[in-house]
Amino acid sequence: MTINELKLYCSDVSKQTDFYAKTIGLEIVEQSDVHIVFRIGQSRLKFVERKDFQPYHFAINIPCNQENEALAWLKQRVEILKDGTRDIQDFKSWNARAIYFYDADKNIVELIARKNLKNQSTSLFSAHALLNLSEIGLAVNAIEPIYNQLIEIVKLGIYDGGFERFCAIGDEQGLFICINKQVKDWYPTSDKAYSSEFAIAFTENGATYHLEFKNGKLEPVS
């Protein structure tokens, strides 16, 4: 599953523009008074200004051997969100290590080095080391109905978890991170999880899909 574009909403597009372009160093590929689009490796990240914004969680893949370099790079730019005293979170069952930080809207952004992808790099870590959008958080009242909606559209497998609290659907290149917001908050901050609306375009097995999460449902965009 390759995420081509993720459209999120924001409270102030100028603040997100400053954060991602100046603090993080992403390339701007499209811009207006009310929206901005950034290039993240193979993906596009779009923000559209809207008054009723609610925060998100999303993740970005980085080279599998560069979590320490990513941490040093991030520490020059943002405050690291920790679990206890740890700057880097070790997900042994996923064979991955991750770092978290807030953007200008307090979205929880994750840089994750997935060892199984074997995408090593020897280049100096920079914004160019951000390879692709790899996760979008999807907070719902019940996971199984969302899973059923999704597999009616595209046959994605469960990568990890189940229907009670947490379910990662897809693969290491692209995942829907579904949580039951009645029993679980976002890691590592325990921030309240909202059913924040978004749109996503992704490719799976050579076919491209355009979906929208709205009013608690995941549906194709016509």
mmCIF file of C-alpha atoms in Angstrom:
data_model
loop_
_atom_site.group_PDB
_atom_site.id
_atom_site.type_symbol
_atom_site.label_atom_id
_atom_site.label_comp_id
_atom_site.label_asym_id
_atom_site.label_seq_id
_atom_site.Cartn_x
_atom_site.Cartn_y
_atom_site.Cartn_z
ATOM 1 C CA MET A 1 0.000 0.000 0.000
ATOM 2 C CA THR A 2 1.635 3.224 -1.173
ATOM 3 C CA ILE A 3 0.158 6.482 0.142
ATOM 4 C CA ASN A 4 0.213 8.973 -2.727
ATOM 5 C CA GLU A 5 -1.511 11.905 -1.027
ATOM 6 C CA LEU A 6 -2.990 12.603 2.381
ATOM 7 C CA LYS A 7 -5.315 15.582 2.830
ATOM 8 C CA LEU A 8 -5.670 16.862 6.377
ATOM 9 C CA TYR A 9 -7.286 19.964 7.825
ATOM 10 C CA CYS A 10 -5.518 22.629 9.872
ATOM 11 C CA SER A 11 -6.420 25.621 12.013
ATOM 12 C CA ASP A 12 -3.975 28.027 10.344
ATOM 13 C CA VAL A 13 -2.336 27.188 7.026
ATOM 14 C CA SER A 14 0.340 29.872 7.439
ATOM 15 C CA LYS A 15 1.567 28.328 10.703
ATOM 16 C CA GLN A 16 1.729 24.862 9.141
ATOM 17 C CA THR A 17 3.531 26.349 6.142
ATOM 18 C CA ASP A 18 6.161 27.893 8.411
ATOM 19 C CA PHE A 19 6.558 24.687 10.385
ATOM 20 C CA TYR A 20 6.916 22.217 7.540
ATOM 21 C CA ALA A 21 8.747 24.460 5.082
ATOM 22 C CA LYS A 22 11.057 26.345 7.445
ATOM 23 C CA THR A 23 11.443 24.143 10.537
ATOM 24 C CA ILE A 24 11.351 20.740 8.823
ATOM 25 C CA GLY A 25 12.506 21.822 5.361
ATOM 26 C CA LEU A 26 9.887 20.173 3.152
ATOM 27 C CA GLU A 27 9.453 21.196 -0.469
ATOM 28 C CA ILE A 28 6.262 23.133 -1.262
ATOM 29 C CA VAL A 29 4.653 21.823 -4.446
ATOM 30 C CA GLU A 30 1.341 23.736 -4.349
ATOM 31 C CA GLN A 31 0.054 26.684 -2.362
ATOM 32 C CA SER A 32 -2.862 29.105 -1.940
ATOM 33 C CA ASP A 33 -4.303 31.282 0.823
ATOM 34 C CA VAL A 34 -6.202 28.332 2.278
ATOM 35 C CA HIS A 35 -4.119 25.251 1.431
ATOM 36 C CA ILE A 36 -0.555 23.993 1.130
ATOM 37 C CA VAL A 37 0.927 20.803 -0.344
ATOM 38 C CA PHE A 38 4.340 19.425 0.634
ATOM 39 C CA ARG A 39 6.445 16.722 -0.953
ATOM 40 C CA ILE A 40 7.474 13.898 1.397
ATOM 41 C CA GLY A 41 9.518 11.532 -0.769
ATOM 42 C CA GLN A 42 7.003 9.510 -2.787
ATOM 43 C CA SER A 43 4.011 11.153 -1.068
ATOM 44 C CA ARG A 44 2.213 14.486 -0.919
ATOM 45 C CA LEU A 45 0.952 15.972 2.349
ATOM 46 C CA LYS A 46 -1.858 18.505 1.910
ATOM 47 C CA PHE A 47 -3.277 20.821 4.566
ATOM 48 C CA VAL A 48 -6.523 22.739 4.067
ATOM 49 C CA GLU A 49 -7.514 25.455 6.524
ATOM 50 C CA ARG A 50 -10.815 24.852 8.304
ATOM 51 C CA LYS A 51 -12.351 26.303 11.479
ATOM 52 C CA ASP A 52 -13.495 22.991 12.957
ATOM 53 C CA PHE A 53 -10.055 21.365 12.828
ATOM 54 C CA GLN A 54 -9.220 18.450 15.149
ATOM 55 C CA PRO A 55 -5.709 16.968 15.593
ATOM 56 C CA TYR A 56 -4.349 13.894 13.820
ATOM 57 C CA HIS A 57 -1.697 11.253 14.149
ATOM 58 C CA PHE A 58 0.327 10.241 11.091
ATOM 59 C CA ALA A 59 3.690 8.631 10.395
ATOM 60 C CA ILE A 60 6.522 8.970 7.907
ATOM 61 C CA ASN A 61 8.952 6.200 6.933
ATOM 62 C CA ILE A 62 12.677 6.946 7.210
ATOM 63 C CA PRO A 63 15.684 4.762 6.297
ATOM 64 C CA CYS A 64 15.743 1.664 8.484
ATOM 65 C CA ASN A 65 19.234 2.425 9.849
ATOM 66 C CA GLN A 66 18.851 6.136 10.632
ATOM 67 C CA GLU A 67 16.662 6.547 13.707
ATOM 68 C CA ASN A 68 19.609 7.912 15.728
ATOM 69 C CA GLU A 69 20.520 10.359 12.972
ATOM 70 C CA ALA A 70 16.852 11.363 12.715
ATOM 71 C CA LEU A 71 16.700 12.009 16.453
ATOM 72 C CA ALA A 72 19.766 14.264 16.395
ATOM 73 C CA TRP A 73 18.346 16.137 13.400
ATOM 74 C CA LEU A 74 14.916 16.568 15.016
ATOM 75 C CA LYS A 75 16.358 17.751 18.335
ATOM 76 C CA GLN A 76 17.737 20.803 16.535
ATOM 77 C CA ARG A 77 14.214 21.662 15.364
ATOM 78 C CA VAL A 78 11.470 20.382 17.689
ATOM 79 C CA GLU A 79 10.789 19.002 21.150
ATOM 80 C CA ILE A 80 10.684 15.192 21.211
ATOM 81 C CA LEU A 81 7.569 13.533 22.618
ATOM 82 C CA LYS A 82 8.650 10.797 25.018
ATOM 83 C CA ASP A 83 7.320 7.669 26.671
ATOM 84 C CA GLY A 84 8.908 8.082 30.083
ATOM 85 C CA THR A 85 12.529 9.064 29.485
ATOM 86 C CA ARG A 86 12.958 7.395 26.087
ATOM 87 C CA ASP A 87 13.400 9.588 22.995
ATOM 88 C CA ILE A 88 13.226 6.604 20.614
ATOM 89 C CA GLN A 89 10.447 4.058 21.034
ATOM 90 C CA ASP A 90 11.310 0.445 20.285
ATOM 91 C CA PHE A 91 8.493 -1.615 18.752
ATOM 92 C CA LYS A 92 10.039 -5.059 18.896
ATOM 93 C CA SER A 93 7.035 -6.915 17.458
ATOM 94 C CA TRP A 94 7.159 -4.625 14.392
ATOM 95 C CA ASN A 95 10.973 -4.654 14.208
ATOM 96 C CA ALA A 96 10.814 -0.866 14.104
ATOM 97 C CA ARG A 97 11.938 2.192 16.078
ATOM 98 C CA ALA A 98 10.073 5.502 16.133
ATOM 99 C CA ILE A 99 10.381 9.146 17.201
ATOM 100 C CA TYR A 100 7.427 11.462 17.866
ATOM 101 C CA PHE A 101 6.914 15.231 17.828
ATOM 102 C CA TYR A 102 4.153 17.833 17.487
ATOM 103 C CA ASP A 103 3.682 20.024 14.439
ATOM 104 C CA ALA A 104 2.191 23.539 14.560
ATOM 105 C CA ASP A 105 -1.326 22.176 15.221
ATOM 106 C CA LYS A 106 -0.248 19.573 17.807
ATOM 107 C CA ASN A 107 -0.736 16.763 15.356
ATOM 108 C CA ILE A 108 1.358 13.832 16.580
ATOM 109 C CA VAL A 109 3.917 13.171 13.850
ATOM 110 C CA GLU A 110 6.000 10.007 13.875
ATOM 111 C CA LEU A 111 9.237 9.183 12.065
ATOM 112 C CA ILE A 112 9.590 5.413 11.926
ATOM 113 C CA ALA A 113 12.539 3.243 10.889
ATOM 114 C CA ARG A 114 11.169 -0.143 9.841
ATOM 115 C CA LYS A 115 14.021 -2.637 9.830
ATOM 116 C CA ASN A 116 12.166 -5.157 7.640
ATOM 117 C CA LEU A 117 12.095 -2.720 4.715
ATOM 118 C CA LYS A 118 15.900 -2.899 4.373
ATOM 119 C CA ASN A 119 15.987 0.633 2.929
ATOM 120 C CA GLN A 120 19.337 1.636 4.418
ATOM 121 C CA SER A 121 20.919 4.952 3.586
ATOM 122 C CA THR A 122 24.436 6.308 4.012
ATOM 123 C CA SER A 123 23.435 9.897 3.208
ATOM 124 C CA LEU A 124 23.471 12.663 5.787
ATOM 125 C CA PHE A 125 20.027 12.809 7.404
ATOM 126 C CA SER A 126 17.858 15.713 6.225
ATOM 127 C CA ALA A 127 14.307 16.363 5.042
ATOM 128 C CA HIS A 128 15.261 14.373 1.932
ATOM 129 C CA ALA A 129 15.502 11.268 4.151
ATOM 130 C CA LEU A 130 11.744 11.377 4.757
ATOM 131 C CA LEU A 131 10.741 8.605 2.369
ATOM 132 C CA ASN A 132 6.947 8.506 2.310
ATOM 133 C CA LEU A 133 3.820 8.880 4.387
ATOM 134 C CA SER A 134 3.273 5.471 5.950
ATOM 135 C CA GLU A 135 0.429 5.749 8.480
ATOM 136 C CA ILE A 136 -2.746 7.696 9.103
ATOM 137 C CA GLY A 137 -4.535 7.435 12.419
ATOM 138 C CA LEU A 138 -8.226 6.637 12.274
ATOM 139 C CA ALA A 139 -10.059 7.013 15.595
ATOM 140 C CA VAL A 140 -13.535 5.484 15.742
ATOM 141 C CA ASN A 141 -16.156 4.242 18.185
ATOM 142 C CA ALA A 142 -15.904 0.683 16.848
ATOM 143 C CA ILE A 143 -13.106 -0.765 14.698
ATOM 144 C CA GLU A 144 -14.815 -3.711 13.019
ATOM 145 C CA PRO A 145 -17.383 -1.664 11.015
ATOM 146 C CA ILE A 146 -14.586 0.541 9.638
ATOM 147 C CA TYR A 147 -12.555 -2.540 8.739
ATOM 148 C CA ASN A 148 -15.567 -3.983 6.925
ATOM 149 C CA GLN A 149 -16.092 -0.711 5.031
ATOM 150 C CA LEU A 150 -12.451 -0.706 3.999
ATOM 151 C CA ILE A 151 -12.203 -4.290 2.760
ATOM 152 C CA GLU A 152 -15.350 -3.827 0.677
ATOM 153 C CA ILE A 153 -13.378 -1.239 -1.273
ATOM 154 C CA VAL A 154 -9.875 -2.738 -1.270
ATOM 155 C CA LYS A 155 -8.586 -6.047 0.052
ATOM 156 C CA LEU A 156 -6.097 -5.009 2.729
ATOM 157 C CA GLY A 157 -4.951 -7.405 5.424
ATOM 158 C CA ILE A 158 -4.604 -6.835 9.148
ATOM 159 C CA TYR A 159 -0.952 -6.137 9.908
ATOM 160 C CA ASP A 160 -1.351 -6.172 13.688
ATOM 161 C CA GLY A 161 -4.011 -6.002 16.390
ATOM 162 C CA GLY A 162 -7.718 -6.758 16.456
ATOM 163 C CA PHE A 163 -11.109 -5.107 16.774
ATOM 164 C CA GLU A 164 -11.209 -4.289 20.501
ATOM 165 C CA ARG A 165 -8.624 -1.486 20.944
ATOM 166 C CA PHE A 166 -6.159 -1.226 18.065
ATOM 167 C CA CYS A 167 -5.904 -2.521 14.510
ATOM 168 C CA ALA A 168 -3.206 -1.709 11.939
ATOM 169 C CA ILE A 169 -4.534 -2.441 8.439
ATOM 170 C CA GLY A 170 -2.253 -2.595 5.388
ATOM 171 C CA ASP A 171 1.501 -3.179 5.350
ATOM 172 C CA GLU A 172 4.756 -1.507 6.325
ATOM 173 C CA GLN A 173 4.640 0.885 3.377
ATOM 174 C CA GLY A 174 1.135 2.082 4.230
ATOM 175 C CA LEU A 175 -1.137 1.526 7.232
ATOM 176 C CA PHE A 176 -4.494 2.657 8.544
ATOM 177 C CA ILE A 177 -3.967 2.854 12.318
ATOM 178 C CA CYS A 178 -7.458 2.266 13.691
ATOM 179 C CA ILE A 179 -8.102 2.760 17.392
ATOM 180 C CA ASN A 180 -11.243 2.577 19.489
ATOM 181 C CA LYS A 181 -11.261 6.119 20.866
ATOM 182 C CA GLN A 182 -13.541 5.085 23.738
ATOM 183 C CA VAL A 183 -10.831 2.899 25.279
ATOM 184 C CA LYS A 184 -7.530 4.170 23.813
ATOM 185 C CA ASP A 185 -5.752 7.503 23.298
ATOM 186 C CA TRP A 186 -2.828 8.382 21.035
ATOM 187 C CA TYR A 187 0.628 7.140 21.926
ATOM 188 C CA PRO A 188 2.988 8.346 23.391
ATOM 189 C CA THR A 189 1.269 11.427 24.830
ATOM 190 C CA SER A 190 -2.164 10.011 25.719
ATOM 191 C CA ASP A 191 -3.674 12.905 23.765
ATOM 192 C CA LYS A 192 -7.394 12.459 23.189
ATOM 193 C CA ALA A 193 -8.097 10.805 19.837
ATOM 194 C CA TYR A 194 -10.656 12.502 17.576
ATOM 195 C CA SER A 195 -12.457 11.178 14.514
ATOM 196 C CA SER A 196 -10.651 13.811 12.462
ATOM 197 C CA GLU A 197 -11.791 13.934 8.848
ATOM 198 C CA PHE A 198 -9.271 13.315 6.080
ATOM 199 C CA ALA A 199 -8.942 12.183 2.484
ATOM 200 C CA ILE A 200 -6.370 9.740 1.155
ATOM 201 C CA ALA A 201 -5.171 8.531 -2.237
ATOM 202 C CA PHE A 202 -3.166 5.300 -2.250
ATOM 203 C CA THR A 203 -2.087 2.546 -4.593
ATOM 204 C CA GLU A 204 -2.501 -1.157 -3.835
ATOM 205 C CA ASN A 205 -1.634 -3.937 -6.299
ATOM 206 C CA GLY A 206 -1.434 -1.472 -9.185
ATOM 207 C CA ALA A 207 -4.843 0.135 -8.564
ATOM 208 C CA THR A 208 -5.306 3.627 -7.115
ATOM 209 C CA TYR A 209 -8.016 4.372 -4.571
ATOM 210 C CA HIS A 210 -9.393 7.691 -3.324
ATOM 211 C CA LEU A 211 -11.114 7.491 0.068
ATOM 212 C CA GLU A 212 -12.586 9.991 2.494
ATOM 213 C CA PHE A 213 -13.098 9.564 6.226
ATOM 214 C CA LYS A 214 -16.118 11.649 7.187
ATOM 215 C CA ASN A 215 -18.861 11.372 9.816
ATOM 216 C CA GLY A 216 -17.207 8.247 11.165
ATOM 217 C CA LYS A 217 -17.318 6.418 7.831
ATOM 218 C CA LEU A 218 -14.653 5.554 5.254
ATOM 219 C CA GLU A 219 -16.017 5.824 1.734
ATOM 220 C CA PRO A 220 -14.759 6.145 -1.858
ATOM 221 C CA VAL A 221 -14.481 9.639 -3.316
ATOM 222 C CA SER A 222 -16.385 9.785 -6.603
#
